GROMACS .gro file of C-alpha atoms in nm:
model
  143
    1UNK     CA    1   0.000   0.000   0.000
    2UNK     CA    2   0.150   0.300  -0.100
    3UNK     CA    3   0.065   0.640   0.128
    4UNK     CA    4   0.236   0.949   0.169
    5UNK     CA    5   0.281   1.308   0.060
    6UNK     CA    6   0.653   1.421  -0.016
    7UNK     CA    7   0.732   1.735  -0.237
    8UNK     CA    8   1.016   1.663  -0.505
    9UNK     CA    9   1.251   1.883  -0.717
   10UNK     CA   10   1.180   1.815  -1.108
   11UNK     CA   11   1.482   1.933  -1.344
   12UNK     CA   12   1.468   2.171  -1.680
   13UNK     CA   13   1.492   1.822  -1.812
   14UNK     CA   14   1.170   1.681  -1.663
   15UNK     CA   15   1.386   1.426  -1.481
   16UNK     CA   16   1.251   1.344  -1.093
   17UNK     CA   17   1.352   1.125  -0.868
   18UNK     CA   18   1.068   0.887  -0.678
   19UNK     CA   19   1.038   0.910  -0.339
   20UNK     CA   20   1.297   0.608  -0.151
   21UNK     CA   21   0.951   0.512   0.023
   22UNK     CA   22   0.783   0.397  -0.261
   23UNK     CA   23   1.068   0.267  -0.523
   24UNK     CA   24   1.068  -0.087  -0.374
   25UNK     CA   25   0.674  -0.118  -0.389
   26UNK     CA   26   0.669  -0.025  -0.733
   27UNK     CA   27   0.998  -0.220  -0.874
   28UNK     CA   28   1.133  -0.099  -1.184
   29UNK     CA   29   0.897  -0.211  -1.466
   30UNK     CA   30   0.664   0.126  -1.423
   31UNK     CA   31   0.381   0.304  -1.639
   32UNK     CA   32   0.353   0.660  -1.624
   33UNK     CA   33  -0.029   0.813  -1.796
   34UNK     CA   34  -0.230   1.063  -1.720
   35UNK     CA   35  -0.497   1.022  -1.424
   36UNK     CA   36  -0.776   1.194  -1.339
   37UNK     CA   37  -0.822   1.561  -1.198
   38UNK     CA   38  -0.474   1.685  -1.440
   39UNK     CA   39  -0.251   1.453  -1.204
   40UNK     CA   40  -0.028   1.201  -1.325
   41UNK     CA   41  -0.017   0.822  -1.200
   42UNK     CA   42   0.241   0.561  -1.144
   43UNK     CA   43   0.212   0.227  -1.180
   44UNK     CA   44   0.352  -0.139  -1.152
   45UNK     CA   45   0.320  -0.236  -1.518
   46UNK     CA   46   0.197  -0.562  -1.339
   47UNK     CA   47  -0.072  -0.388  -1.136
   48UNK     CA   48  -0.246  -0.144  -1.413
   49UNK     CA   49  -0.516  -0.426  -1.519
   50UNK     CA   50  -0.616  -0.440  -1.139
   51UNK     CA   51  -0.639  -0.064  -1.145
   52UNK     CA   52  -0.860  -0.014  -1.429
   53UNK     CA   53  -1.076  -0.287  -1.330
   54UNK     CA   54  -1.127  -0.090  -1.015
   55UNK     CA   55  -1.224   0.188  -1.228
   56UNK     CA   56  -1.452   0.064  -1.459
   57UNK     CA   57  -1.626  -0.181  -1.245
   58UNK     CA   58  -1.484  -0.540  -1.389
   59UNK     CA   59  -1.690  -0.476  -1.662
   60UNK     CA   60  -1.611  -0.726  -1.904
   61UNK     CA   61  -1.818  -0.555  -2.173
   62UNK     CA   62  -1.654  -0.268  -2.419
   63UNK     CA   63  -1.915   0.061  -2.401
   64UNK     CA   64  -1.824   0.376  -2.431
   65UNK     CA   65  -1.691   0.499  -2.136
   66UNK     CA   66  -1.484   0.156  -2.066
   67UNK     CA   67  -1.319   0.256  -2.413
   68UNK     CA   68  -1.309   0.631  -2.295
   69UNK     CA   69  -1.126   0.536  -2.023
   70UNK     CA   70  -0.934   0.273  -2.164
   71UNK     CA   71  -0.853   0.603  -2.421
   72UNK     CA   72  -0.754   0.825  -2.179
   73UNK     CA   73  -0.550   0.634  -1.950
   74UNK     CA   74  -0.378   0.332  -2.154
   75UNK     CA   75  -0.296   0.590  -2.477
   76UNK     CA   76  -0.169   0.858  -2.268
   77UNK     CA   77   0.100   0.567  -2.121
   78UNK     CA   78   0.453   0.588  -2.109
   79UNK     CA   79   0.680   0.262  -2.001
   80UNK     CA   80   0.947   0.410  -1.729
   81UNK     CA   81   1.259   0.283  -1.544
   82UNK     CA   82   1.422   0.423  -1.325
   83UNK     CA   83   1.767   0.440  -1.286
   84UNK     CA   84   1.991   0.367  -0.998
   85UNK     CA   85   1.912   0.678  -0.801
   86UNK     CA   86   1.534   0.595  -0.857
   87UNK     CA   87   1.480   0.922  -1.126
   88UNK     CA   88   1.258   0.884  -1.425
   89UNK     CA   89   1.214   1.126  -1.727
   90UNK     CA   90   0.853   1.266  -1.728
   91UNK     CA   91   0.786   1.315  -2.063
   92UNK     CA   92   0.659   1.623  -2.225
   93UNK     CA   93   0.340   1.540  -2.288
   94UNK     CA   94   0.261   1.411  -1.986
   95UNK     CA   95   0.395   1.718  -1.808
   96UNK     CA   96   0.219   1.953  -2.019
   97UNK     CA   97  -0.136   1.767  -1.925
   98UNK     CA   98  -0.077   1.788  -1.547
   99UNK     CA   99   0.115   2.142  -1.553
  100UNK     CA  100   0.445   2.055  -1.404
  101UNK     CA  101   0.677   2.225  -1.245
  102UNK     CA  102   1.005   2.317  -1.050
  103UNK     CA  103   0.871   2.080  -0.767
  104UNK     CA  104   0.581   1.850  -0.778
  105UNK     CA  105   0.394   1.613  -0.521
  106UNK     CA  106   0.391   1.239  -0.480
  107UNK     CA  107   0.100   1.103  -0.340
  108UNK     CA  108   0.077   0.736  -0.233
  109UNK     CA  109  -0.287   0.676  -0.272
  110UNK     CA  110  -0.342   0.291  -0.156
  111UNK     CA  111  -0.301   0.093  -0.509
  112UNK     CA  112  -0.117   0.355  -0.672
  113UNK     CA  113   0.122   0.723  -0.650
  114UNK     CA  114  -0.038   1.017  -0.823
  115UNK     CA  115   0.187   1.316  -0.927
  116UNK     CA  116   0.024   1.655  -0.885
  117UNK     CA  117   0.159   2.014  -0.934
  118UNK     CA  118   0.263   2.157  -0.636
  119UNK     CA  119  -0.006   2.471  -0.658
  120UNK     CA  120  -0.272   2.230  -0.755
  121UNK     CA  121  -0.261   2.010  -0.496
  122UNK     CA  122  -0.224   2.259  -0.238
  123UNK     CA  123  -0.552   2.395  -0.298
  124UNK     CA  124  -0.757   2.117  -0.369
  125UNK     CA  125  -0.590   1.953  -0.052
  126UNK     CA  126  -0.758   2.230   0.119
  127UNK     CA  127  -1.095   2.136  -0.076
  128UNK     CA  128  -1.060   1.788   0.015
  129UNK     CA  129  -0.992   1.849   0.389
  130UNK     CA  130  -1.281   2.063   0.419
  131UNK     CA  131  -1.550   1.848   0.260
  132UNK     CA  132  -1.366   1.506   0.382
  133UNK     CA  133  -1.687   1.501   0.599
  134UNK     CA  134  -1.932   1.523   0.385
  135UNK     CA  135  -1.762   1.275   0.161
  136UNK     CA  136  -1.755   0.995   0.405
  137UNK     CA  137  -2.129   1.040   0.436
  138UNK     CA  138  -2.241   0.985   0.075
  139UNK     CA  139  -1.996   0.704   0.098
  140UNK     CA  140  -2.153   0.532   0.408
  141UNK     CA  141  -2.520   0.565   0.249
  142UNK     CA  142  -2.421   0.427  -0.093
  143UNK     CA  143  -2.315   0.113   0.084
   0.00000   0.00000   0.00000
């Protein structure tokens, strides 16, 4: 389980380096895409099909928004490896989408890490703190 907030440096280069904490959960076969809310995510290449069967709810069947999502996420995907010091190149593209820039965040979010702007995050931190309340309680009645 990954969990965790931690602030990193990212170079003119768009090279980072992943947080000690979560290199040896992840290994070194990694996919880098775009995730939801402009954030990035990082994955296990083994663990991505448990992921996005999470997400789309096991469906086995191909509609729309399975393919929309299978779109967004699996065509946006970059294959990383880190090197010995545990840094990865993000590329361009993928930096662009979730406005990156002298220092980002990486979040360990349970199955996965997310990587979020620094000036992003900060605020909708702030969002999320404030209605974590109100979230739990549409939570507990949906069960």
């Amino acid at each position: 389980m990954f969990l965790g907030t931690y602030l990193v440096s990212v170079t003119s280069g768009k090279r980072t380096s992943i947080p000690s904490v979560f290199r040896q959960k992840l290994g070194e076969s990694l996919i880098l895409a775009k995730w939801y809310e402009e954030c990035l995510v990082l994955v296990n290449k083994s663990s991505l099909d448990a992921l996005l069967t999470r997400i789309t709810g096991g469906s086995g069947s191909i509609v729309e928004p399975i393919r929309q999502t299978e779109h967004f996420i699996f065509a946006s995907g970059f294959d990383v490896m880190p090197d010995e010091q545990g840094r990865i190149v993000i590329p361009e593209r993928l930096a662009s989408y979730a406005k990156l820039g002298e220092t980002v965040y990486f979040l360990g979010v349970g199955d996965r890490v997310e990587i979020w702007n620094k000036e992003i995050w900060d605020e909708r931190e702030k969002t999320v703190a404030k209605n974590a309340a109100s979230y739990i309680e549409k939570l507990a009645k949906n069960e």
